[in-house]
Coordinates of C-alpha atoms (C1' of nucleotides) in Angstrom, one line a residue:
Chain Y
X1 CA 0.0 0.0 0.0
X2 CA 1.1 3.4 -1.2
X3 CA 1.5 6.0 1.6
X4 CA -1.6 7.6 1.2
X5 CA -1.0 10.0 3.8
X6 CA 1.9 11.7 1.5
X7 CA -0.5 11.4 -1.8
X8 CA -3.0 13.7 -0.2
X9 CA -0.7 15.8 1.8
X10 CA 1.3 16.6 -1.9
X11 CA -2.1 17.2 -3.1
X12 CA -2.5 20.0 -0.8
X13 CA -5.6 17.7 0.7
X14 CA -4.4 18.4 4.7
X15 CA -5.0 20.8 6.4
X16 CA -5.1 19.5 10.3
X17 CA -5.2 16.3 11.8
X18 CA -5.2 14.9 15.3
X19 CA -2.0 13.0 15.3
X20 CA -0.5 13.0 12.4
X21 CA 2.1 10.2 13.0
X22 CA -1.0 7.9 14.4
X23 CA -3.0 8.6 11.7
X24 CA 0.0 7.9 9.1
X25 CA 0.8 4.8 11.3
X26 CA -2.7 3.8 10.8
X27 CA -3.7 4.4 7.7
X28 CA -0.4 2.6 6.4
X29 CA -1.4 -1.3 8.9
X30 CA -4.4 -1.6 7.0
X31 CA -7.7 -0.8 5.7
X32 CA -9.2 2.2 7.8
X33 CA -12.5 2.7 7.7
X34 CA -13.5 6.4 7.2
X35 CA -16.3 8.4 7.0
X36 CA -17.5 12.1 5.8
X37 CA -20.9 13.4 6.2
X38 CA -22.8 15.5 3.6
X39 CA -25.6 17.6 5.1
X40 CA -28.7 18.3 2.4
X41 CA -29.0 21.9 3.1
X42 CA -29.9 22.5 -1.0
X43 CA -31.0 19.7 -3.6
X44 CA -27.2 19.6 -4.3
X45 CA -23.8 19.2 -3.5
X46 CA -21.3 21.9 -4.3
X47 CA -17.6 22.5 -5.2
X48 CA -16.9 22.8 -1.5
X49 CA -18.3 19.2 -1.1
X50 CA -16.1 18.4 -4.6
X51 CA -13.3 18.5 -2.0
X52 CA -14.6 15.6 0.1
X53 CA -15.4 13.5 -2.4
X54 CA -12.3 13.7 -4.0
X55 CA -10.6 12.7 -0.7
X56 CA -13.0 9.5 0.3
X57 CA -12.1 8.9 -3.5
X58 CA -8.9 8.9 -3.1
X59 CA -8.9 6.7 0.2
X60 CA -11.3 3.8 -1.3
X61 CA -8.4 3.8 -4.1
X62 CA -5.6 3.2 -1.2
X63 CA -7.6 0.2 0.3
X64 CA -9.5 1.9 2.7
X65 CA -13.2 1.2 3.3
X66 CA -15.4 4.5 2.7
X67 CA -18.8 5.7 4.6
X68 CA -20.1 8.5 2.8
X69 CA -23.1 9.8 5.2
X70 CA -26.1 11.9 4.3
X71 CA -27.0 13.8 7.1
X72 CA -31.2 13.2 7.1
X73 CA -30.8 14.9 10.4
X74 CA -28.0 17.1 10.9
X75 CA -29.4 18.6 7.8
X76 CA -32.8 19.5 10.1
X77 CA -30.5 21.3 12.5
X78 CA -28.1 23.4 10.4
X79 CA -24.3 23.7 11.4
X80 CA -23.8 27.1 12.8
X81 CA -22.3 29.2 10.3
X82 CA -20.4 32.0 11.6
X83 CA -22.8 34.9 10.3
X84 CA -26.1 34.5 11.0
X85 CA -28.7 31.7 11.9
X86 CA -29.9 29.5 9.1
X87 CA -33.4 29.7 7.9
X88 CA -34.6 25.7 9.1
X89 CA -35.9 23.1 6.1
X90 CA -38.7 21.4 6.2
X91 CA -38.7 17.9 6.7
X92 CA -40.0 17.4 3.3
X93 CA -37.5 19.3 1.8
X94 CA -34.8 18.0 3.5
X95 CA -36.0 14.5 2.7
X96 CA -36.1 15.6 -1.0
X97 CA -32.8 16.8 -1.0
X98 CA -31.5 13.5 0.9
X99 CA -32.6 10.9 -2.4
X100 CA -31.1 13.8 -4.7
X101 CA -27.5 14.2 -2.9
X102 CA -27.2 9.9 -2.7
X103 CA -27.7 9.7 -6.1
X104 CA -25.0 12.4 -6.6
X105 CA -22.5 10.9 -4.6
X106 CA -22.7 7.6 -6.7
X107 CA -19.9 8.7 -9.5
X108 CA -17.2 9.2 -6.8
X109 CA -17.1 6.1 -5.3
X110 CA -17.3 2.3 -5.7
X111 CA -20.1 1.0 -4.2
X112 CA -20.0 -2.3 -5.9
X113 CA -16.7 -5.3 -5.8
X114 CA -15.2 -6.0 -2.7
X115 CA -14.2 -2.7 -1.3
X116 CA -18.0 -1.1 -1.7
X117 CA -18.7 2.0 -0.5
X118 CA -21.4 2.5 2.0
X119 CA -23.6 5.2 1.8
X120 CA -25.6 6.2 5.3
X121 CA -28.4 8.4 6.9
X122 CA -28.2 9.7 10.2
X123 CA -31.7 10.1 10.4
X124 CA -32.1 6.2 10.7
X125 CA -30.3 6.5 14.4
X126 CA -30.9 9.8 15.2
X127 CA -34.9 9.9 15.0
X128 CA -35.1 6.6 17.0
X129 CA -33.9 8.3 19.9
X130 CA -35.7 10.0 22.5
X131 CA -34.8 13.7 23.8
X132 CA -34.3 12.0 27.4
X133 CA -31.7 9.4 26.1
X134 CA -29.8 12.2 23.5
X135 CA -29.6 14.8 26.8
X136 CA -28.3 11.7 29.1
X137 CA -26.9 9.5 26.9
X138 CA -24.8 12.0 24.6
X139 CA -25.3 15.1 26.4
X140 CA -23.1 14.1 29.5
X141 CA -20.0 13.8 27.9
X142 CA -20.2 17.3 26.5
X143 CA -19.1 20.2 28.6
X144 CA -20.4 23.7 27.6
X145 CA -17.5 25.7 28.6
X146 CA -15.6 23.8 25.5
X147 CA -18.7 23.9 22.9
X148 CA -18.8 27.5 23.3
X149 CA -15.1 27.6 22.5
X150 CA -15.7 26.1 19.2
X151 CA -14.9 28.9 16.3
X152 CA -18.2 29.0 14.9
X153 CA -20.1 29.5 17.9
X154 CA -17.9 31.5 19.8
X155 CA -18.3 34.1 16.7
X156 CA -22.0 33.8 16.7
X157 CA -22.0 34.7 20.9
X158 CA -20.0 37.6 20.1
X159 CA -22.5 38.7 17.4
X160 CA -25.6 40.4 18.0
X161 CA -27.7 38.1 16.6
X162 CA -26.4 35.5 19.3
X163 CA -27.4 31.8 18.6
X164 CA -30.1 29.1 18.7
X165 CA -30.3 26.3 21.2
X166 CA -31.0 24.5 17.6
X167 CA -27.6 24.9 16.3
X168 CA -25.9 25.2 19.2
X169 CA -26.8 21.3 19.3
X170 CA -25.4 20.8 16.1
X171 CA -22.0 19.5 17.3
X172 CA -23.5 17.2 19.5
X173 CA -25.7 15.5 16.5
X174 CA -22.1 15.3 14.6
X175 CA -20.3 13.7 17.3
X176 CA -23.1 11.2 17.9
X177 CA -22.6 10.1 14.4
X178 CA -19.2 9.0 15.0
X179 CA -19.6 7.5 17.8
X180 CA -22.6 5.4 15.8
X181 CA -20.2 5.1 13.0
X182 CA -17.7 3.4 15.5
X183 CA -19.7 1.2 17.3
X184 CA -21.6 0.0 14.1
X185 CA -18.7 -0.3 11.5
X186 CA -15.3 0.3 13.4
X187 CA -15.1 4.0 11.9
X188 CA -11.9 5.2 13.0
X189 CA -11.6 8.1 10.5
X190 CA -13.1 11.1 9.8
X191 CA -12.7 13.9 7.0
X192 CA -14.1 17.3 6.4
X193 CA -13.5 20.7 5.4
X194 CA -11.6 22.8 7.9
X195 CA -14.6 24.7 8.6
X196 CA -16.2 21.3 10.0
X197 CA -13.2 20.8 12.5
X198 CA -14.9 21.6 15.5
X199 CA -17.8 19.7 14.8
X200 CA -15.3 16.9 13.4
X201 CA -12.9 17.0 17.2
X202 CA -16.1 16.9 19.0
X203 CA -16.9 13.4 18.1
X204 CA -13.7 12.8 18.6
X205 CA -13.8 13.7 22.0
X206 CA -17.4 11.9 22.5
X207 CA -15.8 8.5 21.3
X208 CA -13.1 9.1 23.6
X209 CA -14.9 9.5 26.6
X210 CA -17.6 6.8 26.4
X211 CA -15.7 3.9 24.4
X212 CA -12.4 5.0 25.5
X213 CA -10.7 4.5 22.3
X214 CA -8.7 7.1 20.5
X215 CA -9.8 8.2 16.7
X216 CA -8.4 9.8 13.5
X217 CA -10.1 13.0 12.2
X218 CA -8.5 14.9 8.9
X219 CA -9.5 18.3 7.5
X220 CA -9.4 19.3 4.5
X221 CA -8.1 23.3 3.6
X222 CA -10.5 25.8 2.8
X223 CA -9.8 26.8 -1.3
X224 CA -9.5 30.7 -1.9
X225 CA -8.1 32.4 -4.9
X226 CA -5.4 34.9 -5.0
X227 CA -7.6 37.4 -3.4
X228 CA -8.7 35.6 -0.9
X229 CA -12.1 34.4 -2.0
X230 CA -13.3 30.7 -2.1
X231 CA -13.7 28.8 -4.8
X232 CA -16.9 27.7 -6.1
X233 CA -18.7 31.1 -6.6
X234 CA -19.9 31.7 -10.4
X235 CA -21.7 35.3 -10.8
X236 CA -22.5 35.3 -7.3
X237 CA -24.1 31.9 -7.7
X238 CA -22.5 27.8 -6.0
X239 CA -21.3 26.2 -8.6
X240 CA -23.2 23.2 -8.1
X241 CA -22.4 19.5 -9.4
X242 CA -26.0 18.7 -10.5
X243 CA -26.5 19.5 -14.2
X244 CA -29.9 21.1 -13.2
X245 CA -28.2 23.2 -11.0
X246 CA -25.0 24.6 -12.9
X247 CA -25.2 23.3 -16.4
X248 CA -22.2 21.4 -17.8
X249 CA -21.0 24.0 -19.9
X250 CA -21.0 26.6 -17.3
X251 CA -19.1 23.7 -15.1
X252 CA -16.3 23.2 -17.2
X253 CA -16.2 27.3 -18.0
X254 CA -15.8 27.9 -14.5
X255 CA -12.9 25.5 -14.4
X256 CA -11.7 27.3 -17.6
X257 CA -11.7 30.7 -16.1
X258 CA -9.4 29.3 -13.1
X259 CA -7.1 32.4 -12.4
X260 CA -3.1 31.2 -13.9
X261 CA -1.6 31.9 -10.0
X262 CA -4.3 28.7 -8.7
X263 CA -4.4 26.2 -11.4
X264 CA -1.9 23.9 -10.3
X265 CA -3.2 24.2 -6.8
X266 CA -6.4 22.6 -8.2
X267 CA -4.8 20.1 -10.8
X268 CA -3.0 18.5 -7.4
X269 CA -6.5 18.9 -5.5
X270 CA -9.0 17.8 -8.3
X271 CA -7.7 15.3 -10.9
X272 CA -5.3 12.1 -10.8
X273 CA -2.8 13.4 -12.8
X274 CA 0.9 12.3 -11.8
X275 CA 2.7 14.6 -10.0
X276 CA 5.3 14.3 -13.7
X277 CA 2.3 16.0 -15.5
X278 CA 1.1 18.3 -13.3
X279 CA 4.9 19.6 -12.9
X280 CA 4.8 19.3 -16.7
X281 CA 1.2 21.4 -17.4
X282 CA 2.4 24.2 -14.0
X283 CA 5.8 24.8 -16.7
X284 CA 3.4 25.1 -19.9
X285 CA 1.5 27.5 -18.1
X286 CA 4.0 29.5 -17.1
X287 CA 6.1 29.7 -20.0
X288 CA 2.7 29.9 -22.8
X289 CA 0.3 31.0 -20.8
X290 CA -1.7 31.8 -23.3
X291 CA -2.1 28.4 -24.8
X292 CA -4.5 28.0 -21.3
X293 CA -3.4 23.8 -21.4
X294 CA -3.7 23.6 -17.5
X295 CA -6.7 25.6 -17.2
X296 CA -8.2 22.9 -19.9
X297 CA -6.8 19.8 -18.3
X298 CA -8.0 20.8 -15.4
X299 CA -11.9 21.8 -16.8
X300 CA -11.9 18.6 -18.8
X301 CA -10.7 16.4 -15.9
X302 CA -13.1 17.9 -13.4
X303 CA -16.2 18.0 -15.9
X304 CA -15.4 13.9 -17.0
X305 CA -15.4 13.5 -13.5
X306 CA -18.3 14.9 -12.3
X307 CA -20.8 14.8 -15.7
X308 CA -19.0 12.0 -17.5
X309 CA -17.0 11.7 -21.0
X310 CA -19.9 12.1 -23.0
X311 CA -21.1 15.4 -21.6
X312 CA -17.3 16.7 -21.0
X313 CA -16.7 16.2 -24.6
X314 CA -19.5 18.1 -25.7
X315 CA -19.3 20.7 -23.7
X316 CA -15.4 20.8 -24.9
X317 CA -16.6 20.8 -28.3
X318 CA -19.0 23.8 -27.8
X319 CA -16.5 25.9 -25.7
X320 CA -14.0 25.3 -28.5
X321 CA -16.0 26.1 -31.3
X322 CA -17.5 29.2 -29.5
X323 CA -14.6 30.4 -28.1
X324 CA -12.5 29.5 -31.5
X325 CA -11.0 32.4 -33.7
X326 CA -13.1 31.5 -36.5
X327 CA -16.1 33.6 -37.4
X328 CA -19.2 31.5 -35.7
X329 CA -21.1 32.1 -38.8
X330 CA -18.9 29.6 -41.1
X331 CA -19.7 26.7 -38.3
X332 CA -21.0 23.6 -40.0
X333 CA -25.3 23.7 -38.7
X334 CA -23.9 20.1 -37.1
X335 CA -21.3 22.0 -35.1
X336 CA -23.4 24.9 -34.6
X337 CA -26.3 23.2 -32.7
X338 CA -24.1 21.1 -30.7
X339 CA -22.0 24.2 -29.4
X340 CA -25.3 26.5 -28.7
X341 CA -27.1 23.3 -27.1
X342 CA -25.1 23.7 -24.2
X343 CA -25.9 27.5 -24.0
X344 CA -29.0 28.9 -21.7
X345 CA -31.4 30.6 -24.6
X346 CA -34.6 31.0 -25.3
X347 CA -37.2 31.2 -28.2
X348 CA -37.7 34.4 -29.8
X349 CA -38.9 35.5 -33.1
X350 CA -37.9 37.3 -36.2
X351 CA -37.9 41.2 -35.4
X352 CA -37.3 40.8 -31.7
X353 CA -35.3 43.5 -30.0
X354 CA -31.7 42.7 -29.2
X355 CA -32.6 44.2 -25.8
X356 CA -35.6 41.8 -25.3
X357 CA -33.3 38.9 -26.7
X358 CA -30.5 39.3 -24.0
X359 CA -33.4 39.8 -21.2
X360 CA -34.6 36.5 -22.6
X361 CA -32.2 34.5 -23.1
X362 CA -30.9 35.5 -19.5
X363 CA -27.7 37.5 -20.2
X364 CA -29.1 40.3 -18.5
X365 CA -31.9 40.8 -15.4
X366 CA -33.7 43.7 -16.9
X367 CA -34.2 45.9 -20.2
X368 CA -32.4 48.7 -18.6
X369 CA -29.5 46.5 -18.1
X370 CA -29.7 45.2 -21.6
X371 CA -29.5 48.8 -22.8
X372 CA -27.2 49.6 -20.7
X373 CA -24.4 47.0 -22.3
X374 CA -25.1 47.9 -25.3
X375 CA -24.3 51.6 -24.9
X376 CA -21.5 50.4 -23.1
X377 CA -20.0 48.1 -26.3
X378 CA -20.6 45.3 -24.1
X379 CA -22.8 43.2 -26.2
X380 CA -22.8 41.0 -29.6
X381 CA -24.9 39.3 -32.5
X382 CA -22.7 36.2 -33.7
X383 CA -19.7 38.0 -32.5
X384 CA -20.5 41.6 -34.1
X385 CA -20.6 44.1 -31.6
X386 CA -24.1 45.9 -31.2
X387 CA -24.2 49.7 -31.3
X388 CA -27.8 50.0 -31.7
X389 CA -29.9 49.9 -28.5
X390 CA -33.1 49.4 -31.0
X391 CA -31.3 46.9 -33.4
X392 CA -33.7 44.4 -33.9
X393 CA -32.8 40.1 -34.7
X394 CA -33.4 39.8 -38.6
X395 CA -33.4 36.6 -40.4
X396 CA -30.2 37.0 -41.2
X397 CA -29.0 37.1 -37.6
X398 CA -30.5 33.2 -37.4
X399 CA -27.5 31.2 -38.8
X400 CA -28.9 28.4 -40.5
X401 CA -31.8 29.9 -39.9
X402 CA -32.0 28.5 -36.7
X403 CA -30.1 30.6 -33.8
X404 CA -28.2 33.5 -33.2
X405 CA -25.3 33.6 -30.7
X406 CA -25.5 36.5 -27.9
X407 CA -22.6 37.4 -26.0
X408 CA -22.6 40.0 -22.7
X409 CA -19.1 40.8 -22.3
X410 CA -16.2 38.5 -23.0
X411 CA -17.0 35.5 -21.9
X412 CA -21.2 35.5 -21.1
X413 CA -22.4 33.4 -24.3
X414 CA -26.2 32.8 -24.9
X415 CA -28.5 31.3 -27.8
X416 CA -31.4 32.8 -29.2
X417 CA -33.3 30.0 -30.5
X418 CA -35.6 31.0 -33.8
X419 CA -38.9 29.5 -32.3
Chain P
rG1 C1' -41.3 42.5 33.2
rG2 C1' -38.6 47.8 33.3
rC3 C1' -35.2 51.3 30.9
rG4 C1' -32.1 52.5 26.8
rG5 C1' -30.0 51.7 21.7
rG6 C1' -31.0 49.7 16.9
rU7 C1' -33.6 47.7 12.0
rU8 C1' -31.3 51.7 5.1
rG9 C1' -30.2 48.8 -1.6
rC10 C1' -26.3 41.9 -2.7
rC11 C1' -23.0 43.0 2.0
rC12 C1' -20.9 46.8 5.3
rG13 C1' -22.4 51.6 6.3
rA14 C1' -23.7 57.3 6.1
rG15 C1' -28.1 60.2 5.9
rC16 C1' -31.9 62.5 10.8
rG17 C1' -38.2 67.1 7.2
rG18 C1' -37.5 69.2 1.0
rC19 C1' -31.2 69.7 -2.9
rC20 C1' -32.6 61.4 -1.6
rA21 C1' -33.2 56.3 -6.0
rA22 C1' -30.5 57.9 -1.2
rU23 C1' -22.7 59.8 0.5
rG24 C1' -18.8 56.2 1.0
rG25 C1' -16.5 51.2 0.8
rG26 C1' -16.7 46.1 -0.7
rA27 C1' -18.9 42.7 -4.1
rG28 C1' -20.7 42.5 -9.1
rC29 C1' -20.9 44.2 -14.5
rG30 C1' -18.8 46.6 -19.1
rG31 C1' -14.7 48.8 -21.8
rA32 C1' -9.4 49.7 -22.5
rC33 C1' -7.0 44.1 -23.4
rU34 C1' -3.7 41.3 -25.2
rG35 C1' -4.6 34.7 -23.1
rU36 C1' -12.3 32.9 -21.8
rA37 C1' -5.8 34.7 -16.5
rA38 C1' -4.0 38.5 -12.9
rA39 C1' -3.0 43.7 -12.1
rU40 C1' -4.2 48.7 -13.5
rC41 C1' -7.3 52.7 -15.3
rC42 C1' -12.1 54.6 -16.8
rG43 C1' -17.3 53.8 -16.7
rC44 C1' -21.8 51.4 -14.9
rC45 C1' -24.5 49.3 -10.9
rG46 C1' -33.8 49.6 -8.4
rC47 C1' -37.9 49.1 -12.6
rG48 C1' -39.3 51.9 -17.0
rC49 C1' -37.5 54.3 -24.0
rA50 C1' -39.8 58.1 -21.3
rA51 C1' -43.4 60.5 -18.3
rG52 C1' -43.2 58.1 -14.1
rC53 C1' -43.3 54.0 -10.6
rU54 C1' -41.7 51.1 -6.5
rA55 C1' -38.1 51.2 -2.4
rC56 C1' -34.9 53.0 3.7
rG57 C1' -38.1 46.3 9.3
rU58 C1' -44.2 46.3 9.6
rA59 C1' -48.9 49.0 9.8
rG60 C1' -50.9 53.6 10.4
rG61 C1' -50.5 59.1 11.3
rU62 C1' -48.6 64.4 11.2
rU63 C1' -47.0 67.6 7.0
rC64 C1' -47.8 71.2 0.9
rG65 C1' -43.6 67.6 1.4
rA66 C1' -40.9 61.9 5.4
rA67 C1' -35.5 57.2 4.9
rU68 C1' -35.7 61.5 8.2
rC69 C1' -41.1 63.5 13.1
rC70 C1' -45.3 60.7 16.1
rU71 C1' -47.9 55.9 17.2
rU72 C1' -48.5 50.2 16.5
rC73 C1' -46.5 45.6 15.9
rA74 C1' -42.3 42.3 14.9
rC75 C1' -37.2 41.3 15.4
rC76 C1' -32.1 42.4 17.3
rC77 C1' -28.6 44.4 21.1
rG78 C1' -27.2 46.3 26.0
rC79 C1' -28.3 47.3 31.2
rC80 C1' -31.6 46.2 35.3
rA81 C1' -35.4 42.6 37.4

RNA sequence: GGCGGGUUGCCCGAGCGGCCAAUGGGAGCGGACUGUAAAUCCGCCGCGCAAGCUACGUAGGUUCGAAUCCUUCACCCGCCA
């Protein structure tokens, strides 16, 4: 067995442990087994969660057996985030978003052969349980002078806004799940963003004091560009990994966009490149940057990964084509309606405004905006800038007669589809 | 329960009767711009072509005129019980 521990610490995958050399030790005498939770806050996982996948993905490959838990009731709680309370689901919706996240998590892992993952819900020992039993059982092995301690919660006491008994709880729910986790399947090991270390050392701690036995926990670092902004935020908007969510094409564009200064950082994270062609793609960046091969390893790699080869490669195709040097109005109609199928657009009609097309097809939020680009030499038909804020869509503009590429900006592509 | 302070646009935060669609900063957007990168500079940043409309926690009121004054309710913070 591989040292695992060194494969994901080169990968820039550890950010804290509990003891390093027991954990190495450990992970190096045999299988481990080793869990991370997921908590359906939304109907999907994001790039954040990308991280932890990646890492239970790269464990299961070492030998290791994987838990990957959906947290049914953690998820009815809310983790405390450090700004202000979260609005609580609904059951329903939390149950909804349960059955979407397990089908997501499928991809990552093997849950078939002899090393299957397992996939959990902590709702099926968490509901069970009566308030009495959770305050005395759990609750007495928790002390309140070191919950309050815990980053999250000691920010939200300082704030105004204070917090809720609810997600004070929250930790208490986490560390029950290891200790379940233990008892139940020998889980010795468990991973999470660094964000989730205090929720991660409390079960630690819980499993300490009522089996006695000492466990692994490993964090993951929190990703930030060269600003110091995390990862993961399109327009304002999660990039998410369901297609319903953030559409392929915007998927692997994010990926494309990845600032020069970070793309190695991510190859190491995100892909399963050897550390020979990562070193090979960081040179190629830095000598021809403009050829963009790292930024495009690293957007096919992550988009095979996450929507598989068929989608990556369309979405490769379309970025190519649209983002090509040749004039988009020579495109084969074959070529043409692959590339704009991956676009958002809408329907419109002959002798629609340009202003109305970009409103409709979702470049823009609002007429005034729409103008407002155009005046600004901010907006194209088929790559032709628009000057006009009364140019209306002829015929013509319909290549093939059936759709005519809008652009906001640079990089903010669009279809209007003839309908 | 009592007293005091607060609630402003995506976020922070000024404004304290007309000059307020509301200073400033951040975020975001567009252009210069090359590489679908970064940095920098300039511009934009409620809806509407416009007249105008809707917005400063909620609901009323005073006034020719309110984000600004009064009252109701909700929520937050502090001190006291």
């Amino acid at each position: 067995m591989s040292d695992i521990f060194d494969e994901l610490q080169w990968r820039g995958l550890v950010a804290q442990t509990t003891d390093e050399s027991a954990l190495r030790q450990a992970l190096a005498d045999g299988p481990v087994t080793v869990y991370c939770g997921f908590d359906p806050t939304a109907p999907s996982l994001h790039f954040g969660n990308l991280v932890q996948l990646v890492v239970l993905r790269h464990l299961q490959r070492a030998g290791h057996r994987v838990i990957c838990l959906v947290g049914g009731s953690t998820g009815l709680i809310g983790d405390p985030r450090p700004t202000s309370e979260r609005v609580l689901k609904t059951k329903e919706q939390t149950a909804h978003n349960v059955g979407r996240i397990r089908d997501l998590v499928r991809p990552f892992l093997d849950f078939e052969g002899d090393n299957p993952a397992l996939l959990v819900d902590n709702l099926d020992w968490t509901a069970p349980m009566s308030a009495i039993d959770f305050l005395r059982d759990i609750g007495t092995h928790f002390r309140v002078n070191q919950m309050i301690r815990k980053d999250a919660v000691a920010t939200r006491l300082a704030s105004e806004q204070g917090i809720s008994y609810t997600e004070f709880s929250y930790q208490l729910l986490q560390g029950l799940d290891y200790l379940e986790l233990f008892r139940v399947h020998g889980c010795t090991l468990q991973t999470g963003g660094s964000d989730q270390w205090g929720n991660i050392t409390a079960g630690v701690d819980l499993i300490h004091r009522a089996e006695g036995a000492s466990v692994h926990a490993l964090s993951t670092p929190l990703l930030e560009d060269s600003s110091g902004t995390k990862f993961g935020k399109s327009e304002g908007n999660a990039v998410w990994l369901s297609a319903d969510m953030t559409s392929p094409y915007a998927f692997y564009q994010y990926f494309l966009n990845i600032e020069d200064s970070s793309v190695v950082r991510l190859l190491k994270v995100f892909t399963d490149r050897s550390r020979d062609d990562i070193d090979a793609l960081g040179r190629l960046s830095e000598e021809k940057p403009f050829l963009r091969d790292a930024q495009k390893a690293l957007a096919t790699d992550i988009t095979t990964l996450v929507h598989g080869t068929t989608l990556a490669a369309a979405v490769q195709t379309a970025s190519d084509a649209l983002f090509g040097k040749g004039d988009v109005s020579v495109l084969d109609p074959a070529t043409l309606l692959d590339a704009t199928g991956e676009l958002p657009g809408a329907q419109v009609v002959v002798g629609t405004s340009v202003v109305d097309a970009l409103v409709a097809v979702g470049l823009v939020d609002s007429r005034n905006a729409a103008r407002r680009a155009i005046t600004e030499g901010g907006a194209s038909v088929n790559n032709v800038r628009v000057t006009d804020p009364e140019q209306l869509l002829a015929l013509t503009d319909f290549l093939h007669g059936r759709v005519a590429l809008l652009r906001r900006g640079r990089k903010n592509l669009a279809a209007a589809r003839l309908g």
